[in-house]
GROMACS .gro file of C-alpha atoms in nm:
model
  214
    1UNK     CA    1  13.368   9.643   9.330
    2UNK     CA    2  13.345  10.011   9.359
    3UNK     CA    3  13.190  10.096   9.709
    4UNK     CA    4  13.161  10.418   9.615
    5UNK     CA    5  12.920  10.361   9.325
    6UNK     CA    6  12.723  10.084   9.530
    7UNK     CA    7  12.669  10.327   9.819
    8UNK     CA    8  12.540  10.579   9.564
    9UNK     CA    9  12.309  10.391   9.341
   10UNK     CA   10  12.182  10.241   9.685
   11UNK     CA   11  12.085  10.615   9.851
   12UNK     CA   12  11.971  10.670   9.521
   13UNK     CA   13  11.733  10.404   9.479
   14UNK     CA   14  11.609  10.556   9.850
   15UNK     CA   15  11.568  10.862   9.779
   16UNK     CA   16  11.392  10.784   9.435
   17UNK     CA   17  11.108  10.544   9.669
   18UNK     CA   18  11.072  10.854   9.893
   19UNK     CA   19  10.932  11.134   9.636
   20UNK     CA   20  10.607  11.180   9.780
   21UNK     CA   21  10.397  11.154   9.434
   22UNK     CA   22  10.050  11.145   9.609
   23UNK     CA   23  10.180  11.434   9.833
   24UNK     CA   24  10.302  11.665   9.604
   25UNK     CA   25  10.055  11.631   9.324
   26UNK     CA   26   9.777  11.756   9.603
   27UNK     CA   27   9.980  12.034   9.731
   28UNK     CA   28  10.049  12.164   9.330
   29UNK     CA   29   9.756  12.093   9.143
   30UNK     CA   30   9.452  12.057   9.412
   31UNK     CA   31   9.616  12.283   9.675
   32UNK     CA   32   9.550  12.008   9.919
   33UNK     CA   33   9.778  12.056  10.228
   34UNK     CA   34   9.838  11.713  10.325
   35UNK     CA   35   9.621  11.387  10.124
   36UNK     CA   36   9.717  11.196  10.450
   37UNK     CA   37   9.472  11.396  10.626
   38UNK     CA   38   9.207  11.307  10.377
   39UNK     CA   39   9.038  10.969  10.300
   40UNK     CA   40   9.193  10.676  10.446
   41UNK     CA   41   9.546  10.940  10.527
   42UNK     CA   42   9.769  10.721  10.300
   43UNK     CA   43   9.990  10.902  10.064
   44UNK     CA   44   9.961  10.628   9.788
   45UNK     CA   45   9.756  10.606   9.446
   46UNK     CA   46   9.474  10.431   9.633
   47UNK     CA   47   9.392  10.724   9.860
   48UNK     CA   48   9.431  10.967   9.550
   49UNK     CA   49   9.213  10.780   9.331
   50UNK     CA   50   8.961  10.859   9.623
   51UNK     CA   51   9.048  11.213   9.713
   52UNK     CA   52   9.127  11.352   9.421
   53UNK     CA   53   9.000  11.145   9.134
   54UNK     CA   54   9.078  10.874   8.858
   55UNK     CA   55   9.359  11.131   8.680
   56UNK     CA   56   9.516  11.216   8.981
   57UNK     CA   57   9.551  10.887   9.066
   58UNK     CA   58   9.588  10.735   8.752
   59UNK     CA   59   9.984  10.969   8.742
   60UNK     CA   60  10.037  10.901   9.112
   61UNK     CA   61  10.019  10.495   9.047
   62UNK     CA   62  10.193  10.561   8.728
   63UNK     CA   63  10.519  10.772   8.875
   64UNK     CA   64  10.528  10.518   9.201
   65UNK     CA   65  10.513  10.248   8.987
   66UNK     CA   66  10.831  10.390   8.794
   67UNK     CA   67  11.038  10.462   9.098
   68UNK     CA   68  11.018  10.115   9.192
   69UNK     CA   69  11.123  10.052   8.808
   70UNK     CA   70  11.392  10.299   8.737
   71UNK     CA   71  11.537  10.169   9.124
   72UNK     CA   72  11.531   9.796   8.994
   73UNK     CA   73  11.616   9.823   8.632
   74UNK     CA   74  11.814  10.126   8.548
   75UNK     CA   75  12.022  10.168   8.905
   76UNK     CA   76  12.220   9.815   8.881
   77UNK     CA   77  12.268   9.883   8.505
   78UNK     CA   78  12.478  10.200   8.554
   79UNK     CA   79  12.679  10.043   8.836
   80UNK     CA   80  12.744   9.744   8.546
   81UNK     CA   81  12.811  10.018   8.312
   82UNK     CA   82  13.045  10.201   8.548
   83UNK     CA   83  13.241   9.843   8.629
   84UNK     CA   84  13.136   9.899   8.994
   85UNK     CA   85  13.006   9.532   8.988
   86UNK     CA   86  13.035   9.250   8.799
   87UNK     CA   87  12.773   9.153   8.546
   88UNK     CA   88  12.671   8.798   8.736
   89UNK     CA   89  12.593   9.036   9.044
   90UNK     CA   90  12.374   9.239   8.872
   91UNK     CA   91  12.045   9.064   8.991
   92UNK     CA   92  12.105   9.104   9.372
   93UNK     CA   93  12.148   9.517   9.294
   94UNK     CA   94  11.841   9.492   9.152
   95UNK     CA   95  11.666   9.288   9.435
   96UNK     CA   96  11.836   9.560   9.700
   97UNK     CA   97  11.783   9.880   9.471
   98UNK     CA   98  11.414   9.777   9.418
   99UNK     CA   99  11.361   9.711   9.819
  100UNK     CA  100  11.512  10.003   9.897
  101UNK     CA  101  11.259  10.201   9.632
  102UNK     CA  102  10.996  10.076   9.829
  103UNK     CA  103  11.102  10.115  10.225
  104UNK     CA  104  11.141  10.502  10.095
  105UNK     CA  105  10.803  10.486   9.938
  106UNK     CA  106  10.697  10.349  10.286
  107UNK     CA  107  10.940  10.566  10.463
  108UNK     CA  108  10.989  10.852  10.281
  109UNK     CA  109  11.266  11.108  10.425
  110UNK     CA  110  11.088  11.382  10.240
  111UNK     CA  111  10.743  11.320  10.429
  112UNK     CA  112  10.801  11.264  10.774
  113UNK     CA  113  10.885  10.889  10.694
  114UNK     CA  114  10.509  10.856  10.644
  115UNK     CA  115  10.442  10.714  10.275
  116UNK     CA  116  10.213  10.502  10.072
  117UNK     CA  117  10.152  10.141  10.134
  118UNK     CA  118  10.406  10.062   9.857
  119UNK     CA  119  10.195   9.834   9.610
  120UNK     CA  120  10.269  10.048   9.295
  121UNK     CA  121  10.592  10.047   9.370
  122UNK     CA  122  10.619   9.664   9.452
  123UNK     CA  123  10.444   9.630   9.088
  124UNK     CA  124  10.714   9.867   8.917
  125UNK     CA  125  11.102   9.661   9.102
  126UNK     CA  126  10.822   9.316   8.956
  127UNK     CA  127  10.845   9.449   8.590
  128UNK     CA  128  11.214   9.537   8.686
  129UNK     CA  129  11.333   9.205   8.791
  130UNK     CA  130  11.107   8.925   8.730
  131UNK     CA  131  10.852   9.053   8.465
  132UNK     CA  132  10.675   8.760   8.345
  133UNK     CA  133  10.504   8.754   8.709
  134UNK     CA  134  10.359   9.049   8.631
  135UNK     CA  135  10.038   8.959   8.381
  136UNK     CA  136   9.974   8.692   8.675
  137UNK     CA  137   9.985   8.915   8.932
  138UNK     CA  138   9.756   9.159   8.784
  139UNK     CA  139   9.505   8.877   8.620
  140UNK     CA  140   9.495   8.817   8.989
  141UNK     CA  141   9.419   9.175   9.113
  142UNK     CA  142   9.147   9.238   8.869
  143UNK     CA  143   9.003   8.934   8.981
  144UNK     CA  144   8.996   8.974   9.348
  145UNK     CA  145   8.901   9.374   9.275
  146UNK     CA  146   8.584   9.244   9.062
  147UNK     CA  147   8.484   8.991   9.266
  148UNK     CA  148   8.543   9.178   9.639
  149UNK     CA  149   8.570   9.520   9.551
  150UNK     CA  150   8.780   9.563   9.830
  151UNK     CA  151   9.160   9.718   9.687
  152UNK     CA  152   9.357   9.629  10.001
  153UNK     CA  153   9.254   9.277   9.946
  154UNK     CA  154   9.311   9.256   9.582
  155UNK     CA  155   9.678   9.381   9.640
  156UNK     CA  156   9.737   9.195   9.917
  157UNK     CA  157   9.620   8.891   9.703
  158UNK     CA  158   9.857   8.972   9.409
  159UNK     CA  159  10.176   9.046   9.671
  160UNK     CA  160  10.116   8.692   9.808
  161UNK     CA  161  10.069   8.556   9.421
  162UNK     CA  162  10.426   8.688   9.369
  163UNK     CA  163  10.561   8.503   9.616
  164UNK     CA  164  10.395   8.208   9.532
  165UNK     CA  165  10.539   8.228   9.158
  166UNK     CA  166  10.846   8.249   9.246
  167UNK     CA  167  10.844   7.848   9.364
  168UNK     CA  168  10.820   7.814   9.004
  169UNK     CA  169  11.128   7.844   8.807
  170UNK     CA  170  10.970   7.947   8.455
  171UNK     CA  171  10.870   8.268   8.661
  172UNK     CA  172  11.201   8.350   8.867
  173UNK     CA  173  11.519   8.476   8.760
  174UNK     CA  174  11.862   8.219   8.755
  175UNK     CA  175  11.861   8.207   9.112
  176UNK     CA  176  11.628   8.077   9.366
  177UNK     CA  177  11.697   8.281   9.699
  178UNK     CA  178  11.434   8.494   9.478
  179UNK     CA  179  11.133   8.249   9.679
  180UNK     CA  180  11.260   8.453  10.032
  181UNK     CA  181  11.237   8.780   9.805
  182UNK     CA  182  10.909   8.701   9.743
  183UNK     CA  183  10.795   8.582  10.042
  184UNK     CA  184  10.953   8.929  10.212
  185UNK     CA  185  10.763   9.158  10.033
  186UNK     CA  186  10.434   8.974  10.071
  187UNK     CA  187  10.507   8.954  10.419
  188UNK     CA  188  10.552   9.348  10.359
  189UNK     CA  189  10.239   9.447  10.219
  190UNK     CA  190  10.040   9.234  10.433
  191UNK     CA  191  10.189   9.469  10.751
  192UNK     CA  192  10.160   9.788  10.566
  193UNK     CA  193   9.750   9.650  10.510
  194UNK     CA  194   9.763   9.565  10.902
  195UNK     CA  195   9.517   9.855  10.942
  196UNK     CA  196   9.338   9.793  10.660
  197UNK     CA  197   9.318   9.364  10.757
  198UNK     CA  198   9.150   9.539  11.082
  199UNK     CA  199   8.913   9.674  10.862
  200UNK     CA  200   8.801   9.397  10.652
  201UNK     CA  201   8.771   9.209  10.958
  202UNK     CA  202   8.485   9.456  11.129
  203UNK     CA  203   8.326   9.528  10.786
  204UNK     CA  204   8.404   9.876  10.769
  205UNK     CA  205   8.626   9.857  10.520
  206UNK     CA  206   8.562  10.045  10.182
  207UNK     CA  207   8.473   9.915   9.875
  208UNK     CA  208   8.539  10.045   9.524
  209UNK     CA  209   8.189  10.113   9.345
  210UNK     CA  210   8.172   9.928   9.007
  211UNK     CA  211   7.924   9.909   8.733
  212UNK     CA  212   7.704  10.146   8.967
  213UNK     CA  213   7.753   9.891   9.270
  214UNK     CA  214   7.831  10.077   9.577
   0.00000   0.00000   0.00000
């Protein structure tokens, strides 16, 4: 193994989580300040979709989707490519490049450590490692979003619906330490909803308006 490489690709994949799409598409194109001081003050394609429209946030979910992607798919490649690691290894570098996209989406050094909720990017390291969870996991969003209207609880109910899929080998990779994977980053976006939980709990919490339903 080449440390050196590892340690790179690593910081990389943080670095990558931490560009603050939602951020710096309202400071460049809306001249919005700060989004987090706007709507529901989450820097994620939820809260852009809100505050600054459906194109806005249709390129904020798209680029945090990809840095969870390019962290998961294209990071443990190079360090394969570069003979840092072996081939067999290759699937843990993508389980630790993809987590690490998202604690810098959550955490992002380049915003104060104060970032999105890190569902987009949760979908994007899915398509990296263990795609064929992903038609599920969105069958089951749309779902919940149509029938609730609530987003928090639509992604909350496709993180857990990863998890669960991963008990099933036809939807995990080789090895099966991908269940606690799973079962983390549920775990993760239920905490980063914790406000948001509150809020479904009391009512308040906001729905999307479809087909003219408010």
């Amino acid at each position: 193994m080449n440390y050196l490489y590892i340690a790179l690709a690593l910081l990389a994949a943080y670095l990558l989580g931490s560009i603050p799409t939602a951020l710096w598409v309202g400071r460049r194109f809306f001249g919005l300040a700060d989004i987090r001081e706007h709507g529901s003050g989450n820097a994620g394609a939820t809260n852009t979709f809100r505050v600054l429209g459906p194109k806005a946030g249709s390129a904020v979910l798209l680029v945090d989707a990809l840095k969870g992607f390019v962290a998961a798919f294209f990071l443990p490649q190079w360090l394969v490519a570069q003979g840092a690691i072996a081939p067999e290894h290759e699937l843990y570098f993508k389980l630790a490049c993809g987590v690490l996209a998202i604690v810098g989406h959550i955490f992002p050094i380049f915003a104060q450590f104060r970032g999105g909720k890190g569902v987009a990017t949760v979908l994007g390291m899915m398509l990296g490692v263990a795609p064929a969870t992903v038609g599920v996991c969105l069958l089951v969003f749309i779902v919940m979003l149509l029938l609730f209207r609530y987003v928090s609880l639509a992604s909350m109910s496709a993180g857990v619906t990863f998890a669960l899929l991963q008990l099933l080998p036809q939807f995990r990779p080789a090895q099966p330490f991908m269940v606690y994977v799973g079962f983390l980053l549920a775990a993760l976006l239920i905490y980063t909803h914790r406000a948001n939980i509150g809020r479904l709990q009391a009512g308040t919490e906001s729905r999307v308006p479809l087909f003219g339903r408010k």
